Short mmCIF file of C-alpha atoms and ligand atoms in Angstrom, two decimals:
data_model
loop_
_atom_site.label_atom_id
_atom_site.label_comp_id
_atom_site.label_asym_id
_atom_site.label_seq_id
_atom_site.Cartn_x
_atom_site.Cartn_y
_atom_site.Cartn_z
CA UNK A 787 -12.77 -2.66 -5.30
CA UNK A 788 -11.09 -4.91 -2.80
CA UNK A 789 -11.68 -8.64 -2.39
CA UNK A 790 -10.87 -9.66 1.17
CA UNK A 791 -9.92 -13.31 1.66
CA UNK A 792 -10.59 -15.23 4.86
CA UNK A 793 -7.70 -15.76 7.27
CA UNK A 794 -5.71 -18.77 6.02
CA UNK A 795 -7.16 -18.76 2.50
CA UNK A 796 -5.14 -21.06 0.24
CA UNK A 797 -2.98 -19.94 -2.65
CA UNK A 798 -5.35 -21.71 -5.02
CA UNK A 799 -8.28 -19.71 -3.66
CA UNK A 800 -6.36 -16.45 -4.16
CA UNK A 801 -5.36 -17.56 -7.65
CA UNK A 802 -8.98 -18.28 -8.56
CA UNK A 803 -9.95 -14.75 -7.48
CA UNK A 804 -7.15 -13.25 -9.59
CA UNK A 805 -8.32 -15.31 -12.56
CA UNK A 806 -11.92 -14.12 -12.34
CA UNK A 807 -10.80 -10.48 -12.01
CA UNK A 808 -8.70 -10.87 -15.15
CA UNK A 809 -11.57 -12.59 -16.99
CA UNK A 810 -13.71 -9.57 -16.15
CA UNK A 811 -11.09 -7.44 -17.95
CA UNK A 812 -9.43 -5.82 -14.93
CA UNK A 813 -6.03 -6.13 -13.25
CA UNK A 814 -5.63 -7.94 -9.93
CA UNK A 815 -3.22 -6.81 -7.20
CA UNK A 816 -2.88 -9.49 -4.50
CA UNK A 817 -1.75 -7.96 -1.21
CA UNK A 818 -0.73 -10.36 1.54
CA UNK A 819 -1.40 -8.67 4.90
CA UNK A 820 -0.57 -9.52 8.47
CA UNK A 821 -4.12 -10.73 9.14
CA UNK A 822 -5.24 -11.87 5.70
CA UNK A 823 -4.71 -11.43 2.02
CA UNK A 824 -6.80 -9.08 -0.04
CA UNK A 825 -6.87 -8.69 -3.79
CA UNK A 826 -7.30 -5.21 -5.23
CA UNK A 827 -9.06 -4.61 -8.51
CA UNK A 828 -7.68 -1.86 -10.74
CA UNK A 829 -8.48 -0.80 -14.28
CA UNK A 830 -12.17 -0.14 -13.65
CA UNK A 831 -13.67 3.31 -13.93
CA UNK A 832 -16.93 2.61 -12.22
CA UNK A 833 -18.46 0.01 -9.98
CA UNK A 834 -17.56 -3.62 -10.73
CA UNK A 835 -20.23 -6.31 -10.61
CA UNK A 836 -18.90 -8.33 -7.69
CA UNK A 837 -21.38 -11.20 -7.71
CA UNK A 838 -19.02 -13.70 -9.39
CA UNK A 839 -16.24 -12.86 -6.95
CA UNK A 840 -18.40 -12.93 -3.82
CA UNK A 841 -19.34 -16.53 -4.56
CA UNK A 842 -15.76 -17.83 -4.76
CA UNK A 843 -14.34 -20.03 -1.98
CA UNK A 844 -12.20 -18.16 0.55
CA UNK A 845 -13.77 -14.75 -0.11
CA UNK A 846 -15.20 -13.14 3.03
CA UNK A 847 -15.92 -9.60 1.96
CA UNK A 848 -16.03 -7.29 -1.03
CA UNK A 849 -15.24 -3.68 -0.27
CA UNK A 850 -16.21 -1.03 -2.80
CA UNK A 851 -13.69 1.79 -2.49
CA UNK A 852 -15.77 4.93 -2.23
CA UNK A 853 -13.03 7.49 -2.88
CA UNK A 854 -11.71 8.59 -6.29
CA UNK A 855 -8.26 7.38 -5.23
CA UNK A 856 -7.83 3.71 -4.43
CA UNK A 857 -4.38 2.35 -3.73
CA UNK A 858 -3.47 5.20 -1.39
CA UNK A 859 -6.68 4.85 0.62
CA UNK A 860 -7.10 3.25 4.03
CA UNK A 861 -10.00 1.29 2.59
CA UNK A 862 -7.53 -0.39 0.24
CA UNK A 863 -4.92 -1.01 2.92
CA UNK A 864 -5.76 -0.65 6.59
CA UNK A 865 -2.17 -1.01 7.83
CA UNK A 866 -0.02 2.12 7.71
CA UNK A 867 2.71 2.08 5.07
CA UNK A 868 6.19 2.11 6.49
CA UNK A 869 8.74 3.46 4.02
CA UNK A 870 12.08 1.80 4.67
CA UNK A 871 15.29 3.71 4.05
CA UNK A 872 18.87 2.44 3.88
CA UNK A 873 20.41 1.83 7.29
CA UNK A 874 17.15 0.75 8.88
CA UNK A 875 15.37 4.11 9.15
CA UNK A 876 11.62 3.95 8.70
CA UNK A 877 9.16 6.69 7.82
CA UNK A 878 5.64 5.98 9.04
CA UNK A 879 6.70 3.61 11.83
CA UNK A 880 6.93 4.78 15.41
CA UNK A 881 9.80 7.17 14.85
CA UNK A 882 9.63 10.77 13.70
CA UNK A 883 12.25 11.32 10.98
CA UNK A 884 13.87 14.73 10.79
CA UNK A 885 15.17 15.83 7.38
CA UNK A 886 17.12 19.07 7.52
CA UNK A 887 19.51 21.17 5.51
CA UNK A 888 19.69 24.21 3.29
CA UNK A 889 17.12 25.11 0.68
CA UNK A 890 19.78 24.78 -2.05
CA UNK A 891 23.19 23.23 -2.47
CA UNK A 892 25.49 26.24 -2.96
CA UNK A 893 29.13 25.24 -2.54
CA UNK A 894 31.02 22.22 -1.27
CA UNK A 895 31.99 24.05 1.93
CA UNK A 896 28.37 25.14 2.53
CA UNK A 897 26.78 21.73 2.06
CA UNK A 898 29.39 19.88 4.12
CA UNK A 899 29.13 22.45 6.92
CA UNK A 900 25.34 22.20 6.82
CA UNK A 901 25.41 18.40 6.78
CA UNK A 902 27.77 18.18 9.75
CA UNK A 903 25.67 20.68 11.69
CA UNK A 904 22.34 18.93 11.14
CA UNK A 905 23.87 15.52 11.86
CA UNK A 906 25.37 16.87 15.07
CA UNK A 907 21.91 18.07 16.13
CA UNK A 908 20.40 14.64 15.35
CA UNK A 909 18.82 14.91 11.88
CA UNK A 910 18.70 11.60 10.02
CA UNK A 911 18.39 12.88 6.46
CA UNK A 912 20.06 15.80 4.69
CA UNK A 913 17.78 17.93 2.53
CA UNK A 914 19.02 20.33 -0.18
CA UNK A 915 17.97 21.13 -3.72
CA UNK A 916 20.29 20.82 -6.70
CA UNK A 917 17.46 21.50 -9.14
CA UNK A 918 15.41 24.40 -7.80
CA UNK A 919 11.90 25.38 -8.89
CA UNK A 920 11.96 29.17 -8.45
CA UNK A 921 9.07 31.55 -8.91
CA UNK A 922 11.33 33.90 -10.89
CA UNK A 923 13.44 32.77 -13.84
CA UNK A 924 16.09 35.28 -12.71
CA UNK A 925 16.49 33.72 -9.25
CA UNK A 926 19.19 31.12 -8.53
CA UNK A 927 18.07 27.94 -10.27
CA UNK A 928 20.30 25.49 -8.42
CA UNK A 929 23.67 23.97 -9.30
CA UNK A 930 22.08 21.08 -11.19
CA UNK A 931 24.38 18.11 -11.79
CA UNK A 932 27.23 19.76 -9.89
CA UNK A 933 24.88 20.09 -6.91
CA UNK A 934 24.06 16.38 -7.08
CA UNK A 935 27.75 15.63 -7.03
CA UNK A 936 28.22 17.77 -3.93
CA UNK A 937 25.33 15.94 -2.26
CA UNK A 938 27.04 12.65 -3.05
CA UNK A 939 30.14 13.96 -1.28
CA UNK A 940 28.09 15.13 1.70
CA UNK A 941 26.60 11.67 1.97
CA UNK A 942 30.04 10.04 1.88
CA UNK A 943 31.39 12.49 4.41
CA UNK A 944 28.57 12.30 6.94
CA UNK A 945 26.65 9.08 6.26
CA UNK A 946 23.41 11.09 6.18
CA UNK A 947 20.72 9.98 3.77
CA UNK A 948 19.78 12.46 1.05
CA UNK A 949 16.45 13.92 -0.03
CA UNK A 950 16.63 16.13 -3.11
CA UNK A 951 14.25 17.27 -5.82
CA UNK A 952 13.69 16.04 -9.36
CA UNK A 953 11.92 18.68 -11.43
CA UNK A 954 11.18 16.79 -14.61
CA UNK A 955 10.88 13.19 -15.84
CA UNK A 956 14.24 13.41 -17.63
CA UNK A 957 16.18 14.09 -14.42
CA UNK A 958 14.55 11.40 -12.27
CA UNK A 959 17.24 8.83 -13.06
CA UNK A 960 20.23 11.07 -12.29
CA UNK A 961 18.58 12.30 -9.10
CA UNK A 962 17.80 8.70 -8.10
CA UNK A 963 21.50 7.82 -8.35
CA UNK A 964 22.27 10.17 -5.46
CA UNK A 965 19.00 10.55 -3.58
CA UNK A 966 17.68 8.12 -0.99
CA UNK A 967 14.36 9.94 -1.34
CA UNK A 968 13.28 11.80 -4.49
CA UNK A 969 11.43 15.02 -3.72
CA UNK A 970 8.64 16.25 -5.96
CA UNK A 971 8.03 19.90 -5.16
CA UNK A 972 4.80 21.74 -4.50
CA UNK A 973 4.80 23.38 -7.92
CA UNK A 974 5.08 20.00 -9.59
CA UNK A 975 2.53 18.08 -7.55
CA UNK A 976 0.32 17.75 -10.61
CA UNK A 977 3.10 17.26 -13.18
CA UNK A 978 1.68 13.92 -14.19
CA UNK A 979 4.48 12.67 -16.46
CA UNK A 980 6.92 13.36 -13.60
CA UNK A 981 4.70 11.48 -11.14
CA UNK A 982 4.48 8.52 -13.52
CA UNK A 983 8.24 8.48 -14.03
CA UNK A 984 8.77 8.58 -10.25
CA UNK A 985 6.38 5.66 -10.00
CA UNK A 986 8.82 3.56 -11.97
CA UNK A 987 11.99 4.09 -9.90
CA UNK A 988 13.09 1.99 -6.97
CA UNK A 989 13.43 4.94 -4.59
CA UNK A 990 10.92 6.45 -2.16
CA UNK A 991 9.20 9.64 -3.26
CA UNK A 992 8.54 12.69 -1.09
CA UNK A 993 5.49 14.37 -2.58
CA UNK A 994 4.82 17.93 -1.42
CA UNK A 995 1.33 19.36 -1.37
CA UNK A 996 0.67 21.86 -4.15
CA UNK A 997 0.25 25.55 -3.43
CA UNK A 998 -3.51 25.36 -3.75
CA UNK A 999 -4.10 21.63 -3.76
CA UNK A 1000 -6.87 20.02 -1.77
CA UNK A 1001 -6.02 16.93 0.22
CA UNK A 1002 -7.98 14.90 -2.31
CA UNK A 1003 -5.80 16.28 -5.11
CA UNK A 1004 -2.67 15.47 -3.08
CA UNK A 1005 -3.85 11.89 -2.62
CA UNK A 1006 -4.74 11.58 -6.30
CA UNK A 1007 -1.24 12.80 -7.20
CA UNK A 1008 0.21 10.11 -4.92
CA UNK A 1009 -2.09 7.58 -6.59
CA UNK A 1010 -0.24 8.24 -9.88
CA UNK A 1011 3.01 7.09 -8.26
CA UNK A 1012 1.47 3.99 -6.68
CA UNK A 1013 -0.43 3.12 -9.86
CA UNK A 1014 2.92 2.90 -11.68
CA UNK A 1015 4.21 0.43 -9.12
CA UNK A 1016 6.06 2.49 -6.50
CA UNK A 1017 4.37 2.02 -3.10
CA UNK A 1018 6.92 4.13 -1.18
CA UNK A 1019 5.41 7.59 -1.10
CA UNK A 1020 5.81 10.04 1.76
CA UNK A 1021 3.44 13.00 1.65
CA UNK A 1022 4.44 16.44 2.87
CA UNK A 1023 2.31 19.32 4.15
CA UNK A 1024 4.15 22.56 3.32
CA UNK A 1025 1.40 25.14 3.54
CA UNK A 1026 -1.12 26.33 1.01
CA UNK A 1027 -1.91 29.76 -0.38
CA UNK A 1028 -3.88 31.73 2.16
CA UNK A 1029 -5.38 35.22 2.19
CA UNK A 1030 -3.07 36.56 4.88
CA UNK A 1031 0.44 37.79 4.10
CA UNK A 1032 1.49 37.51 7.77
CA UNK A 1033 2.96 34.13 6.86
CA UNK A 1034 4.32 32.91 3.51
CA UNK A 1035 1.69 30.16 3.40
CA UNK A 1036 -1.13 28.85 5.51
CA UNK A 1037 0.46 25.87 7.25
CA UNK A 1038 -2.38 23.37 7.32
CA UNK A 1039 -1.47 21.03 10.15
CA UNK A 1040 -4.94 19.54 10.13
CA UNK A 1041 -3.77 17.82 6.92
CA UNK A 1042 -1.77 15.46 9.14
CA UNK A 1043 -4.69 13.78 10.95
CA UNK A 1044 -6.88 14.09 7.83
CA UNK A 1045 -4.32 12.22 5.69
CA UNK A 1046 -3.79 9.63 8.42
CA UNK A 1047 -7.52 8.97 8.43
CA UNK A 1048 -7.92 8.78 4.66
CA UNK A 1049 -4.65 7.14 3.66
CA UNK A 1050 -2.12 4.59 4.87
CA UNK A 1051 0.76 6.73 3.54
CA UNK A 1052 3.04 8.59 5.95
CA UNK A 1053 2.91 12.39 6.04
CA UNK A 1054 5.64 14.74 7.19
CA UNK A 1055 5.47 18.50 7.71
CA UNK A 1056 7.61 21.38 6.44
CA UNK A 1057 7.30 24.33 8.86
CA UNK A 1058 9.93 26.30 6.89
CA UNK A 1059 7.93 26.75 3.68
CA UNK A 1060 4.76 26.53 5.78
CA UNK A 1061 5.53 29.79 7.56
CA UNK A 1062 8.36 31.41 5.58
CA UNK A 1063 9.67 33.07 8.73
CA UNK A 1064 12.51 31.78 10.85
CA UNK A 1065 10.99 32.73 14.19
CA UNK A 1066 7.86 30.69 13.45
CA UNK A 1067 9.62 27.51 12.39
CA UNK A 1068 10.35 26.11 15.85
CA UNK A 1069 6.82 26.58 17.29
CA UNK A 1070 5.23 25.08 14.17
CA UNK A 1071 7.72 22.18 14.15
CA UNK A 1072 6.68 21.43 17.73
CA UNK A 1073 3.04 21.62 16.68
CA UNK A 1074 3.63 19.31 13.71
CA UNK A 1075 5.15 16.63 15.94
CA UNK A 1076 2.25 17.03 18.37
CA UNK A 1077 -0.21 16.67 15.48
CA UNK A 1078 1.29 13.29 14.64
CA UNK A 1079 3.49 14.12 11.65
CA UNK A 1080 5.74 11.20 10.70
CA UNK A 1081 8.65 13.53 10.14
CA UNK A 1082 9.82 17.11 9.66
CA UNK A 1083 11.46 18.80 6.71
CA UNK A 1084 13.35 21.82 7.98
CA UNK A 1085 15.57 24.37 6.24
CA UNK A 1086 18.84 24.88 8.10
CA UNK A 1087 21.73 26.93 6.74
CA UNK A 1088 25.13 27.38 8.42
CA UNK A 1089 24.85 31.13 7.63
CA UNK A 1090 21.21 31.95 6.82
CA UNK A 1091 22.00 35.62 6.17
CA UNK A 1092 24.14 34.52 3.24
CA UNK A 1093 21.80 31.85 1.82
CA UNK A 1094 21.26 31.87 -1.95
CA UNK A 1095 17.59 30.93 -1.46
CA UNK A 1096 15.05 30.93 1.38
CA UNK A 1097 17.40 32.51 3.93
CA UNK A 1098 14.53 34.23 5.77
CA UNK A 1099 13.01 30.90 6.75
CA UNK A 1100 16.26 29.02 7.40
CA UNK A 1101 17.33 28.23 10.94
CA UNK A 1102 20.96 28.49 11.94
CA UNK A 1103 22.56 25.40 13.53
CA UNK A 1104 21.99 26.64 17.09
CA UNK A 1105 18.30 27.25 16.43
CA UNK A 1106 18.03 23.82 14.84
CA UNK A 1107 19.53 22.25 17.95
CA UNK A 1108 16.84 24.00 19.96
CA UNK A 1109 14.18 22.63 17.62
CA UNK A 1110 15.47 19.08 18.11
CA UNK A 1111 15.71 19.51 21.88
CA UNK A 1112 12.13 20.74 22.09
CA UNK A 1113 10.68 18.23 19.62
CA UNK A 1114 12.01 15.17 21.47
CA UNK A 1115 9.83 15.36 24.60
CA UNK A 1116 6.79 16.17 22.45
CA UNK A 1117 7.35 13.01 20.40
CA UNK A 1118 7.75 11.03 23.62
CA UNK A 1119 4.54 12.47 25.05
CA UNK A 1120 2.63 10.83 22.19
CA UNK A 1121 4.52 7.52 22.37
CA UNK A 1122 7.01 8.25 19.60
CA UNK A 1123 10.70 9.01 19.29
CA UNK A 1124 12.80 11.26 17.09
CA UNK A 1125 14.85 8.83 14.97
CA UNK A 1126 18.61 8.75 15.51
CA UNK A 1127 20.84 9.09 12.44
CA UNK A 1128 22.11 5.67 11.37
CA UNK A 1129 25.26 6.61 9.48
CA UNK A 1130 24.16 4.44 6.54
CA UNK A 1131 26.69 4.41 3.75
CA UNK A 1132 25.13 1.86 1.41
C1 LIG B 1676 12.01 23.18 -1.10
O1 LIG B 1676 11.79 22.18 -0.40
O2 LIG B 1676 13.04 23.88 -1.05
C2 LIG B 1676 10.93 23.63 -2.00
C3 LIG B 1676 11.19 24.24 -3.15
O3 LIG B 1676 9.71 23.38 -1.51
P1 LIG B 1676 8.24 23.56 -2.12
O4 LIG B 1676 8.22 22.69 -3.35
O5 LIG B 1676 7.36 23.06 -1.02
O6 LIG B 1676 8.05 25.01 -2.42
MN1 LIG B 1677 13.26 26.25 0.00
#
């Protein structure tokens, strides 16, 4: 439930609302907005009797949130969330943020070459996994801590921000030391102790849609992170299991406008895992920008034929340049811009 205060309500009036919510046995979350303050009620399973709150001075409206998720919903917060990154980049503002790089960190030479190539083409964030969730236990599992160290070097060398995956609650802290954005992968979308742990770090979280997750399940997973106190969640559509093996996954671009309607959180799109095939990545990246995605997550490898994971869906640097060239006018056609890299080194 959401208690909406009138424009210009006093601090005392807000405090009185908080007090009544707490007396009723719930927690209050005051949220100052551009227009007016609202106070969210959490800790209730069902409908709260709002009569005591409706009568308080300064209260103009009580909104009963109708969805199973609350804090991620547009009902809870009408304004879109803008996730701020070091160096002034914003995800969910006007700009489309491109995150690109190899599936996995392999060697120092590989990650530096990849970072320089994606920066040259205009990506703002370097993606690469050090901890890799692989379908087979015999496949390359990632370099782990050594991979994080190489990402740190790539960041120093290029100034690119880093998005990389944490696979379990225990590794969230070490990943957070290097990452500007902590990725939670599709296979772990419902790993609730990981979501809760990520909700307690001071870094944005990139939450990928599960292989067979509905949008409601994706939003409920994000709710876990917000409920623990981290409001900076970026969702990611990466394709769901379909019935057709022509593509690796069924890249559900309709998730972009659906999420924008249901939630204030930004959503980016991953056409690499979404299609699994290099030749389909550029057209679907263009489509994702046209659909209103707040960013792209794209696999780019300096030598895709030699990649240790996901080579078949990785673009080479020249193809990635083409992607960027073609995405720019599409962003502009819908009043947006592809963000420029900032060279943040903080
Ligand atoms: C990845 O981004 O390399 C990855 C493993 O993605 P997903 O979790 O979407 O499969
Ligand atoms: Mn991958």
